[in-house]
Every structure is written in structure tokens, then in C-alpha cells.
CSV table of C-alpha atoms and ligand atoms in Angstrom, one decimal:
chain,number,residue,atom,x,y,z
A,256,UNK,CA,-37.4,75.5,32.0
A,257,UNK,CA,-34.8,72.7,30.5
A,258,UNK,CA,-31.8,71.3,32.8
A,259,UNK,CA,-29.0,69.3,31.0
A,260,UNK,CA,-27.7,67.4,33.3
A,261,UNK,CA,-29.6,65.2,36.5
A,262,UNK,CA,-26.2,64.8,38.8
A,263,UNK,CA,-26.6,66.2,42.1
A,264,UNK,CA,-26.3,70.1,40.4
A,265,UNK,CA,-29.5,69.6,38.0
A,266,UNK,CA,-31.1,67.6,40.4
A,267,UNK,CA,-31.1,70.0,43.5
A,268,UNK,CA,-31.9,73.0,40.9
A,269,UNK,CA,-35.0,70.8,39.6
A,270,UNK,CA,-36.0,70.3,43.0
A,271,UNK,CA,-35.6,73.8,44.2
A,272,UNK,CA,-37.6,74.9,40.9
A,273,UNK,CA,-40.8,72.6,42.1
A,274,UNK,CA,-40.6,73.1,45.6
A,275,UNK,CA,-40.0,76.9,44.9
A,276,UNK,CA,-43.0,77.4,42.2
A,277,UNK,CA,-44.8,74.1,42.3
A,278,UNK,CA,-46.7,75.1,38.9
A,279,UNK,CA,-43.5,75.2,37.0
A,280,UNK,CA,-42.5,72.7,33.8
A,281,UNK,CA,-39.3,71.7,35.0
A,282,UNK,CA,-37.7,69.0,32.0
A,283,UNK,CA,-34.1,67.8,33.3
A,284,UNK,CA,-32.3,66.1,30.3
A,285,UNK,CA,-29.7,63.2,31.4
A,286,UNK,CA,-27.8,61.6,28.7
A,287,UNK,CA,-27.1,58.5,31.3
A,288,UNK,CA,-29.7,57.9,34.0
A,289,UNK,CA,-26.6,55.2,35.7
A,290,UNK,CA,-24.7,57.9,36.3
A,291,UNK,CA,-21.9,55.5,35.3
A,292,UNK,CA,-19.4,58.6,34.4
A,293,UNK,CA,-20.7,61.5,36.5
A,294,UNK,CA,-18.7,63.2,39.4
A,295,UNK,CA,-21.5,62.7,41.4
A,296,UNK,CA,-21.6,59.4,41.5
A,297,UNK,CA,-17.6,59.3,42.2
A,298,UNK,CA,-17.3,61.9,44.5
A,299,UNK,CA,-15.7,62.2,48.2
A,300,UNK,CA,-18.6,64.0,49.3
A,301,UNK,CA,-17.0,65.7,52.0
A,302,UNK,CA,-17.9,68.8,53.7
A,303,UNK,CA,-16.1,71.8,55.0
A,304,UNK,CA,-16.2,75.1,56.0
A,305,UNK,CA,-12.6,75.8,55.3
A,306,UNK,CA,-12.4,77.8,52.9
A,307,UNK,CA,-10.4,80.8,52.2
A,308,UNK,CA,-13.2,83.0,50.6
A,309,UNK,CA,-16.3,84.6,52.4
A,310,UNK,CA,-18.6,83.5,49.6
A,311,UNK,CA,-17.7,79.9,49.8
A,312,UNK,CA,-17.9,79.9,54.2
A,313,UNK,CA,-21.1,81.0,53.4
A,314,UNK,CA,-22.6,78.3,51.4
A,315,UNK,CA,-21.1,75.3,53.6
A,316,UNK,CA,-23.1,77.2,56.6
A,317,UNK,CA,-26.3,76.9,54.7
A,318,UNK,CA,-25.1,73.6,52.9
A,319,UNK,CA,-24.5,71.8,56.3
A,320,UNK,CA,-27.9,73.0,57.3
A,321,UNK,CA,-29.6,71.4,54.9
A,322,UNK,CA,-27.8,68.2,55.0
A,323,UNK,CA,-28.9,68.1,58.9
A,324,UNK,CA,-32.7,68.3,57.9
A,325,UNK,CA,-32.1,65.8,53.9
A,326,UNK,CA,-33.9,63.3,55.8
A,327,UNK,CA,-37.3,66.0,56.0
A,328,UNK,CA,-36.3,68.1,53.5
A,329,UNK,CA,-36.2,65.2,50.9
A,330,UNK,CA,-38.8,62.4,52.2
A,331,UNK,CA,-40.9,61.2,49.3
A,332,UNK,CA,-44.4,60.2,51.5
A,333,UNK,CA,-42.9,57.7,54.5
A,334,UNK,CA,-39.7,57.4,52.2
A,335,UNK,CA,-36.8,59.1,54.3
A,336,UNK,CA,-33.6,59.0,52.8
A,337,UNK,CA,-30.6,58.3,54.8
A,338,UNK,CA,-27.4,60.8,53.1
A,339,UNK,CA,-25.3,59.4,56.8
A,340,UNK,CA,-24.0,62.8,57.1
A,341,UNK,CA,-20.6,62.4,59.9
A,342,UNK,CA,-19.7,65.2,61.0
A,343,UNK,CA,-15.9,64.6,61.8
A,344,UNK,CA,-14.3,67.7,60.9
A,345,UNK,CA,-11.5,68.4,58.3
A,346,UNK,CA,-8.2,68.9,59.8
A,347,UNK,CA,-5.5,71.2,57.8
A,348,UNK,CA,-2.3,70.9,58.6
A,349,UNK,CA,0.9,73.3,57.9
A,350,UNK,CA,4.4,72.7,57.9
A,351,UNK,CA,6.3,76.5,58.9
A,352,UNK,CA,5.9,77.9,55.7
A,353,UNK,CA,2.3,77.3,55.2
A,354,UNK,CA,1.5,78.6,58.6
A,355,UNK,CA,0.5,82.2,57.7
A,356,UNK,CA,-1.6,81.1,55.2
A,357,UNK,CA,-3.5,78.9,57.8
A,358,UNK,CA,-3.9,81.7,60.5
A,359,UNK,CA,-4.9,84.1,57.5
A,360,UNK,CA,-7.6,81.7,56.4
A,361,UNK,CA,-8.6,81.3,59.7
A,362,UNK,CA,-9.2,84.5,60.7
A,363,UNK,CA,-11.7,85.2,57.0
A,364,UNK,CA,-13.7,81.9,58.4
A,365,UNK,CA,-14.0,83.0,62.5
A,366,UNK,CA,-14.8,86.6,60.9
A,367,UNK,CA,-17.9,84.7,59.4
A,368,UNK,CA,-19.0,82.2,62.5
A,369,UNK,CA,-17.6,79.4,61.8
A,370,UNK,CA,-16.9,76.8,64.3
A,371,UNK,CA,-12.8,77.0,63.6
A,372,UNK,CA,-10.1,76.1,66.1
A,373,UNK,CA,-6.3,76.3,65.4
A,374,UNK,CA,-3.8,74.2,67.2
A,375,UNK,CA,-0.4,73.3,68.1
A,376,UNK,CA,1.8,70.5,67.8
A,377,UNK,CA,1.5,69.4,71.4
A,378,UNK,CA,-2.3,69.6,71.3
A,379,UNK,CA,-2.9,67.8,67.6
A,380,UNK,CA,-0.7,65.2,69.2
A,381,UNK,CA,-2.3,64.9,72.1
A,382,UNK,CA,-6.1,64.8,70.3
A,383,UNK,CA,-4.6,62.9,68.0
A,384,UNK,CA,-2.1,60.1,69.1
A,385,UNK,CA,-1.4,58.6,65.8
A,386,UNK,CA,-0.6,61.5,63.6
A,387,UNK,CA,3.7,62.9,63.0
A,388,UNK,CA,3.7,65.9,64.1
A,389,UNK,CA,7.5,65.7,64.2
A,390,UNK,CA,7.4,68.8,60.7
A,391,UNK,CA,4.9,70.9,61.6
A,392,UNK,CA,4.0,74.2,62.7
A,393,UNK,CA,-0.1,74.8,63.4
A,394,UNK,CA,-3.1,72.3,62.3
A,395,UNK,CA,-7.2,74.0,61.9
A,396,UNK,CA,-9.7,72.0,62.7
A,397,UNK,CA,-13.1,72.2,62.1
A,398,UNK,CA,-15.2,71.6,65.5
A,399,UNK,CA,-18.8,71.7,63.7
A,400,UNK,CA,-20.3,71.3,60.3
A,401,UNK,CA,-17.5,69.7,58.5
A,402,UNK,CA,-17.4,66.1,57.8
A,403,UNK,CA,-19.0,64.1,55.0
A,404,UNK,CA,-22.2,61.9,53.4
A,405,UNK,CA,-23.4,59.2,50.9
A,406,UNK,CA,-23.4,61.8,47.9
A,407,UNK,CA,-25.1,59.3,45.1
A,408,UNK,CA,-28.2,59.5,48.5
A,409,UNK,CA,-28.1,62.8,48.0
A,410,UNK,CA,-28.0,63.0,44.5
A,411,UNK,CA,-31.4,60.0,44.1
A,412,UNK,CA,-33.1,62.1,47.1
A,413,UNK,CA,-33.2,65.4,45.4
A,414,UNK,CA,-34.2,63.5,42.0
A,415,UNK,CA,-36.8,61.3,43.3
A,416,UNK,CA,-38.1,64.3,45.5
A,417,UNK,CA,-38.1,66.5,42.0
A,418,UNK,CA,-40.0,63.9,40.5
A,419,UNK,CA,-42.5,63.5,43.2
A,420,UNK,CA,-42.9,67.6,43.0
A,421,UNK,CA,-43.2,67.1,38.9
A,422,UNK,CA,-39.9,67.3,37.6
A,423,UNK,CA,-39.6,65.1,34.1
A,424,UNK,CA,-36.7,63.1,33.3
A,425,UNK,CA,-36.0,62.9,30.0
A,426,UNK,CA,-33.4,60.4,28.8
A,427,UNK,CA,-31.3,62.2,26.1
A,428,UNK,CA,-27.7,63.7,24.7
A,429,UNK,CA,-27.8,67.5,24.0
A,430,UNK,CA,-26.4,68.1,20.6
A,431,UNK,CA,-27.6,71.7,20.3
A,432,UNK,CA,-29.7,74.8,20.7
A,433,UNK,CA,-31.8,77.0,18.6
A,434,UNK,CA,-30.9,80.6,19.5
A,435,UNK,CA,-32.9,83.7,18.2
A,436,UNK,CA,-31.0,86.6,19.3
A,437,UNK,CA,-30.3,86.7,22.6
A,438,UNK,CA,-32.1,84.0,23.8
A,439,UNK,CA,-32.2,80.1,23.4
A,440,UNK,CA,-35.8,79.1,22.1
A,441,UNK,CA,-35.0,74.9,21.7
A,442,UNK,CA,-32.9,72.2,23.4
A,443,UNK,CA,-32.2,69.8,20.5
A,444,UNK,CA,-31.5,65.8,21.2
A,445,UNK,CA,-29.4,63.1,19.5
A,446,UNK,CA,-32.7,61.6,19.1
A,447,UNK,CA,-34.1,63.9,16.7
A,448,UNK,CA,-36.3,65.7,20.0
A,449,UNK,CA,-36.5,69.6,20.2
A,450,UNK,CA,-38.0,70.9,23.5
A,451,UNK,CA,-39.0,74.3,23.3
A,452,UNK,CA,-37.3,76.4,26.4
A,453,UNK,CA,-37.9,80.1,28.4
A,454,UNK,CA,-35.0,78.6,30.4
A,455,UNK,CA,-32.1,76.3,29.9
A,456,UNK,CA,-29.5,75.6,32.8
A,457,UNK,CA,-25.9,74.1,32.4
A,458,UNK,CA,-25.6,71.6,34.4
A,459,UNK,CA,-23.3,69.4,32.8
A,460,UNK,CA,-20.6,68.9,35.0
A,461,UNK,CA,-17.3,68.2,33.3
A,462,UNK,CA,-18.7,68.5,30.2
A,463,UNK,CA,-20.3,71.8,30.4
A,464,UNK,CA,-17.6,73.5,28.6
A,465,UNK,CA,-18.7,71.5,25.3
A,466,UNK,CA,-22.2,71.9,26.1
A,467,UNK,CA,-21.1,75.8,26.5
A,468,UNK,CA,-19.2,75.9,23.3
A,469,UNK,CA,-23.0,74.4,21.3
A,470,UNK,CA,-24.0,78.3,22.0
A,471,UNK,CA,-20.9,79.8,21.6
A,472,UNK,CA,-19.2,80.5,24.8
A,473,UNK,CA,-16.4,80.0,26.1
A,474,UNK,CA,-16.3,78.3,29.5
A,475,UNK,CA,-13.1,77.9,31.3
A,476,UNK,CA,-14.4,74.4,33.1
A,477,UNK,CA,-12.0,71.7,32.6
A,478,UNK,CA,-12.5,67.5,33.3
A,479,UNK,CA,-9.8,66.7,36.0
A,480,UNK,CA,-8.6,63.1,36.5
A,481,UNK,CA,-8.8,62.1,40.2
A,482,UNK,CA,-8.4,58.8,41.5
A,483,UNK,CA,-9.5,57.9,45.0
A,484,UNK,CA,-7.7,55.2,46.8
A,485,UNK,CA,-9.1,53.1,49.3
A,486,UNK,CA,-6.8,51.6,51.7
A,487,UNK,CA,-7.2,49.2,54.7
A,488,UNK,CA,-5.1,49.7,58.3
A,489,UNK,CA,-4.7,47.3,60.7
A,490,UNK,CA,-4.2,49.7,63.6
A,491,UNK,CA,-7.5,51.5,65.0
A,492,UNK,CA,-7.5,55.5,65.3
A,493,UNK,CA,-10.2,57.1,66.5
A,494,UNK,CA,-11.1,59.5,65.7
A,495,UNK,CA,-10.0,60.2,62.9
A,496,UNK,CA,-11.4,63.6,61.0
A,497,UNK,CA,-10.8,64.1,57.1
A,498,UNK,CA,-6.9,64.8,57.2
A,499,UNK,CA,-5.4,67.9,54.6
A,500,UNK,CA,-1.9,67.1,54.9
A,501,UNK,CA,1.2,69.8,53.5
A,502,UNK,CA,2.1,67.9,51.0
A,503,UNK,CA,-1.3,68.2,49.0
A,504,UNK,CA,-2.9,64.3,50.0
A,505,UNK,CA,-6.3,63.8,51.7
A,506,UNK,CA,-7.6,60.8,53.4
A,507,UNK,CA,-10.4,60.4,55.6
A,508,UNK,CA,-12.4,56.7,56.8
A,509,UNK,CA,-15.0,55.2,55.1
A,510,UNK,CA,-16.6,52.4,56.7
A,511,UNK,CA,-14.1,50.2,57.9
A,512,UNK,CA,-11.2,51.5,55.5
A,513,UNK,CA,-10.3,55.1,54.6
A,514,UNK,CA,-10.7,56.6,51.1
A,515,UNK,CA,-7.2,58.8,50.1
A,516,UNK,CA,-6.7,61.3,46.9
A,517,UNK,CA,-4.0,64.4,46.0
A,518,UNK,CA,-3.9,66.0,43.4
A,519,UNK,CA,-1.3,65.1,40.4
A,520,UNK,CA,1.3,66.9,38.9
A,521,UNK,CA,0.7,66.6,35.9
A,522,UNK,CA,-2.8,67.7,35.0
A,523,UNK,CA,-4.1,66.7,31.5
A,524,UNK,CA,-7.7,67.0,30.3
A,525,UNK,CA,-10.2,64.6,29.4
A,526,UNK,CA,-7.9,61.8,31.2
A,527,UNK,CA,-9.6,58.5,30.4
A,528,UNK,CA,-11.2,57.7,34.0
A,529,UNK,CA,-8.8,54.8,34.5
A,530,UNK,CA,-7.3,55.3,38.1
A,531,UNK,CA,-3.8,55.6,38.3
A,532,UNK,CA,-3.0,52.8,40.1
A,533,UNK,CA,1.4,53.3,39.9
A,534,UNK,CA,1.5,56.3,41.6
A,535,UNK,CA,-0.4,54.6,45.0
A,536,UNK,CA,3.3,52.9,45.8
A,537,UNK,CA,5.3,56.0,44.1
A,538,UNK,CA,3.4,59.2,45.5
A,539,UNK,CA,0.5,58.6,47.9
A,540,UNK,CA,1.8,55.5,50.9
A,541,UNK,CA,5.1,57.2,51.3
A,542,UNK,CA,3.4,60.5,52.4
A,543,UNK,CA,0.9,58.6,53.8
A,544,UNK,CA,3.1,56.4,56.3
A,545,UNK,CA,5.4,60.1,56.8
A,546,UNK,CA,2.1,61.8,58.2
A,547,UNK,CA,0.9,58.6,59.9
A,548,UNK,CA,3.1,56.1,60.9
A,549,UNK,CA,0.4,53.1,61.5
A,550,UNK,CA,0.2,53.2,57.3
A,551,UNK,CA,3.4,51.8,56.7
A,552,UNK,CA,1.2,48.4,57.3
A,553,UNK,CA,-1.5,49.7,54.9
A,554,UNK,CA,-3.0,47.9,51.7
A,555,UNK,CA,-4.3,49.5,49.1
A,556,UNK,CA,-7.9,48.0,48.1
A,557,UNK,CA,-9.3,49.3,44.8
A,558,UNK,CA,-9.6,53.1,43.5
A,559,UNK,CA,-11.4,54.9,41.4
A,560,UNK,CA,-11.1,57.7,39.4
A,561,UNK,CA,-13.7,60.5,38.4
A,562,UNK,CA,-13.7,64.3,36.8
A,563,UNK,CA,-13.1,67.4,39.0
A,564,UNK,CA,-14.8,70.3,36.9
A,565,UNK,CA,-11.7,72.4,36.9
A,566,UNK,CA,-12.9,76.2,37.0
A,567,UNK,CA,-9.3,77.0,35.8
A,568,UNK,CA,-9.1,80.8,36.2
A,569,UNK,CA,-9.8,81.2,40.2
A,570,UNK,CA,-11.8,77.4,41.4
A,571,UNK,CA,-14.9,78.5,42.0
A,572,UNK,CA,-18.3,78.5,40.9
A,573,UNK,CA,-19.1,79.9,38.1
A,574,UNK,CA,-23.2,80.8,38.0
A,575,UNK,CA,-25.8,82.6,36.0
A,576,UNK,CA,-26.0,83.9,32.5
A,577,UNK,CA,-23.5,84.4,30.0
A,578,UNK,CA,-23.1,87.9,29.1
A,579,UNK,CA,-23.9,87.5,25.2
A,580,UNK,CA,-27.2,85.2,26.0
A,581,UNK,CA,-29.7,86.4,29.1
A,582,UNK,CA,-31.9,82.9,29.3
A,583,UNK,CA,-28.8,80.2,29.1
A,584,UNK,CA,-27.6,80.1,32.9
A,585,UNK,CA,-24.3,78.3,34.4
A,586,UNK,CA,-24.1,76.2,37.5
A,587,UNK,CA,-20.5,75.2,36.7
A,588,UNK,CA,-17.0,75.0,37.5
A,589,UNK,CA,-17.3,73.6,41.2
A,590,UNK,CA,-13.4,72.7,41.8
A,591,UNK,CA,-14.1,69.3,43.6
A,592,UNK,CA,-16.7,71.7,46.1
A,593,UNK,CA,-19.5,70.9,43.8
A,594,UNK,CA,-21.6,67.9,45.9
A,595,UNK,CA,-21.4,70.2,49.7
A,596,UNK,CA,-22.6,73.2,47.4
A,597,UNK,CA,-25.4,71.6,45.5
A,598,UNK,CA,-27.9,72.3,48.1
A,599,UNK,CA,-27.7,76.1,48.2
A,600,UNK,CA,-26.6,76.3,44.6
A,601,UNK,CA,-29.5,74.3,43.4
A,602,UNK,CA,-31.8,77.2,45.5
A,603,UNK,CA,-29.9,80.1,44.0
A,604,UNK,CA,-30.1,79.3,40.5
A,605,UNK,CA,-33.9,78.6,41.4
A,606,UNK,CA,-34.2,81.7,42.4
A,607,UNK,CA,-32.2,83.8,39.8
A,608,UNK,CA,-34.8,82.0,37.6
A,609,UNK,CA,-37.7,83.1,39.4
A,610,UNK,CA,-37.0,86.1,40.7
A,611,UNK,CA,-34.6,87.5,38.9
A,612,UNK,CA,-32.4,87.8,41.9
A,613,UNK,CA,-30.4,85.5,44.9
A,614,UNK,CA,-32.8,85.6,47.8
A,615,UNK,CA,-31.9,83.5,50.6
A,616,UNK,CA,-28.0,84.0,50.0
A,617,UNK,CA,-26.2,86.7,48.0
A,618,UNK,CA,-24.1,84.4,45.6
A,619,UNK,CA,-23.0,87.3,43.1
A,620,UNK,CA,-19.2,86.9,43.7
A,621,UNK,CA,-19.5,83.8,42.3
A,622,UNK,CA,-22.1,85.2,39.0
A,623,UNK,CA,-20.3,84.6,35.3
A,624,UNK,CA,-19.7,88.4,34.9
A,625,UNK,CA,-16.9,88.2,36.7
A,626,UNK,CA,-14.6,86.3,34.2
A,627,UNK,CA,-15.3,88.9,31.6
A,628,UNK,CA,-15.1,91.9,33.5
A,629,UNK,CA,-11.7,90.6,35.5
A,630,UNK,CA,-12.8,89.9,39.0
A,631,UNK,CA,-11.5,86.6,40.0
A,632,UNK,CA,-13.0,85.1,43.5
A,633,UNK,CA,-9.1,83.3,44.1
A,634,UNK,CA,-10.1,80.1,46.4
A,635,UNK,CA,-6.7,78.9,48.2
A,636,UNK,CA,-8.1,76.0,49.3
A,637,UNK,CA,-9.0,73.4,47.0
A,638,UNK,CA,-8.4,70.5,47.7
A,639,UNK,CA,-6.7,67.2,44.9
B,879,LIG,C1,-13.0,61.9,42.7
B,879,LIG,C2,-13.7,63.2,43.3
B,879,LIG,C3,-13.9,64.0,44.5
B,879,LIG,C4,-14.8,64.5,45.5
B,879,LIG,N1,-15.0,65.0,46.2
B,879,LIG,C5,-15.5,66.2,46.7
B,879,LIG,C6,-15.9,66.4,47.6
B,879,LIG,O1,-15.6,65.8,48.7
B,879,LIG,N2,-16.7,67.2,48.8
B,879,LIG,C7,-17.7,67.8,47.4
B,879,LIG,O2,-18.1,68.8,47.8
B,879,LIG,N3,-17.4,67.5,45.8
B,879,LIG,C8,-16.5,66.4,45.8
B,879,LIG,N4,-16.5,66.6,44.3
B,879,LIG,C9,-17.1,67.8,43.3
B,879,LIG,C10,-18.5,67.1,43.3
B,879,LIG,O3,-18.3,65.5,42.9
B,879,LIG,C11,-18.9,67.6,41.9
B,879,LIG,O4,-19.0,69.4,42.1
B,879,LIG,C12,-20.3,67.5,41.4
B,879,LIG,O5,-20.8,65.9,41.8
B,879,LIG,C13,-20.5,68.0,40.2
B,879,LIG,O6,-21.9,67.3,40.3
B,879,LIG,P1,-23.3,67.9,38.7
B,879,LIG,O7,-23.9,67.7,38.6
B,879,LIG,O8,-22.2,69.3,37.9
B,879,LIG,O9,-21.5,67.1,38.0
B,879,LIG,P2,-22.3,65.5,37.4
B,879,LIG,O10,-22.7,64.6,38.5
B,879,LIG,O11,-21.1,64.7,36.4
B,879,LIG,O12,-23.4,65.3,36.3
B,879,LIG,C14,-23.7,66.3,34.9
B,879,LIG,C15,-24.3,64.8,34.2
B,879,LIG,O13,-24.5,65.3,33.4
B,879,LIG,C16,-24.7,65.0,32.2
B,879,LIG,N5,-24.6,65.2,30.8
B,879,LIG,C17,-23.3,65.8,30.1
B,879,LIG,N6,-23.4,65.9,28.8
B,879,LIG,C18,-24.4,65.9,28.7
B,879,LIG,C19,-25.6,66.2,27.0
B,879,LIG,N7,-24.8,66.7,26.3
B,879,LIG,N8,-27.0,66.0,27.1
B,879,LIG,C20,-27.0,65.2,28.5
B,879,LIG,N9,-26.9,65.1,29.7
B,879,LIG,C21,-25.0,65.5,29.9
B,879,LIG,C22,-23.7,63.6,32.7
B,879,LIG,O14,-24.5,62.5,31.7
B,879,LIG,C23,-23.4,63.9,33.7
B,879,LIG,O15,-24.9,62.6,34.4
B,879,LIG,C24,-15.4,65.4,44.1
B,879,LIG,C25,-15.5,64.8,42.9
B,879,LIG,C26,-14.8,63.8,42.6
B,879,LIG,C27,-14.5,63.4,40.8
């Protein structure tokens, strides 16, 4: 098995392959072991149950169970990773026009057994005294199963345990494949290496479209830059969940500071990973200070930028083989919710390879085939 990309997805897959089938030969080809531009190293690493589609809610329920137990699951000898999971909840806010959408998503979430409560503005104000509720009509708060963690620690814990179980990490850039009929037989690296394979998995994150093009597949996944702003504020505010504002920004605590971001109106592909500093003052700060008046005294400390691997068809994962190639599988297009889904997607793709079907969680709604068959699974709750 050859996995292209050793970010959180490729490493979660390597972990599951070698855990479920210890005798397997699994090779992860990663061009940059420093992960300088990888989404997994630049992520806000938050997890929510508040999706609009049952398949994403079920994936998150399985993921939070894994994350709660990550220290045990991913220990190597006496070394237990600390992914610093904090279950402080997500708070979705709605103005009158958005309340119905929040109610509809809530009904789906409750039917799936998620622990989410709707709150009117008075309840919101009572719980979060620092919040301006004057223009709000509804809020939706995750009471458990939502929060954030250290995404880079999760990536390195998957990779370390995968190696310990026998996975091999190779530092090389994949530049092509040998294809025989409907099967890929070799992975070709820029340094001249050729790696024979029974299966290949595209785990190349925001660069997955380029890897797909090497086998003639048109993958609708585009690298869209997102800036994360690190902000300090002199006023203490507790409790503070991950807040999603109706105007489109998100903010959550990070240590003694906060991190925040938003979806840019002009969302071009492949922009250089330079943070968009100008938009803090012109766009984000006024919106923040409106929702949380204490942020009038906020200060921008620094910022970084990473790529969302945006599936422009339906904002959901694209999994499994493309119709044209039977042993080339995809795990791409997570559109901003890949970090939280990695434990579950890694297992699901390992099951597809080892058993030929999903076993622990049915993710067939997310198979690649849906694109060719024009059956999109639209996720309404895409953040930033
Ligand atoms: C700013 C930001 C905030 C985010 N916030 C959240 C969040 O709160 N919650 C959440 O769940 N998700 C979040 N995400 C999304 C999440 O981080 C990603 O979905 C996830 O990290 C994708 O992991 P990956 O392994 O697929 O991609 P990556 O981590 O990008 O890994 C892909 C790897 O493939 C390698 N590669 C590419 N091409 C080749 C090649 N040809 N040969 C060899 N190697 C190659 C790259 O070097 C890279 O290391 C966020 C992302 C960003 C950028």
C-alpha cells in the first residue's frame, strides 16, 4: 500500500492499516517532513457535532470517542501523546433570517443523538454575559462532544504509532504513476524512486487535485487560503466556546489568547500562504467588536495562513476509488473539517482496502462515485 502525503489523513490511514493488518506493507510518501505548508500543521483543529448532514454528525461522534481516548490508542511504549482536547462547545448564532436553518440542522443533529441545545437571546445572555445578543434570535450550543485540540500533536502521534507498527515513511515527491489498464502498478518519485503497489491512496491535502491529474482524474478540490488571526483581549471571558457568528467569522480561545478567522469574499485558488493582515482591521475587528464589545480593546498579535482543501461541488469528503481506476483511492476535499474527521476517515479507508467495504461506520454517502452520478451530499455548515 502506498499513501501519498503524510499529513493527518495519510498518517491516520497508515496507523489504521498497520493496526488492523499488522503484516501489511504500508509506505507513506511525504515530500516535506517538516509539514511547513501542510494543512494539518496550520489547522485550527476544532471538532463539532453541529453539521447539517447525518454522515458528518456520525463521523464526528466516532471521532470524539477516539480523541477522548487518544492517549491510550496512540501510545508508543511508555510515551503517551497529549492532544490537549478541550470540550468547550461550539456556539452557532443566528439573526432572524438564519434561525430556521439553525432549527433544521438542530433537528437532524438531535435525531442522530448529538448533545446540542437551542437557546433564545435571554438564555444566551445569561450564559455568556460578554455577548451582544441585541440582533440575535437564536443560538445553538454543543453541550458535549465539541471543542478543540492540538492538531499537530494528533498528526505526530498517528505517524509515530504507525511507524512503530511497521509503516515506512519515505521522503520524496510523487510525480507520476505507471498505469496498466484500470490499475496503478507503480508510484514514481521525482528523485527516480519507483515503488510497486497493490493500492495507492491520494492523501495529498490541498495538492490532491495535482496528484489526481497525474492519473487523469479531475478532482474538484481546490487550495483556498485561510488566515488565522491570533488576538489578545484584556478582559477575561469565561466560559467561551468556539463561536460562529452569523456574519461568517469564528473565534475561540487559544491558551490565554484567541484565534479567529472568516471566509474571504474573493476566494481565489492557490494564493501564496501570506496572511491577509489588511482584512483584520477592515473586516474582522469591527465584526468582532460588535458581537463581543470587550474586543474593542483587542490587539492583533500575529497571524498565519493555511489552505483549506475545498471540495467545490458539495463541501464534503471525497472517499474511495474513482470510477476509472480500481486501486487508486481518494481521501480528499474535507473543506475545513478534515482534522476532526481524520481518525474516522483513516479507519474507513483502511477498511475499504482490507475488506472491500466500510465496516465500523458506513460512509458510503461520501464515496467518489456520487460526483460522477451527480448525487451531491451538501453540507450547509461549512466554516470559514
Ligand atoms: C486555517 C485552517 C483551519 C482549519 N481548521 C480546522 C478545524 O477547526 N477543524 C477541522 O477538522 N479541520 C480544520 N482544518 C482542515 C484540516 O486541517 C484539514 O482538512 C486536514 O489537516 C487535511 O489533512 P491532510 O492530511 O489531508 O492534508 P495535509 O496536512 O495538507 O497533508 C498533505 C501532505 O501531502 C504532501 N504532499 C502533497 N503532494 C505530494 C506529492 N506529490 N508527493 C508527496 N507528498 C505530497 C504535503 O507535503 C502534505 O504534507 C483547517 C485547515 C486550515 C488550513
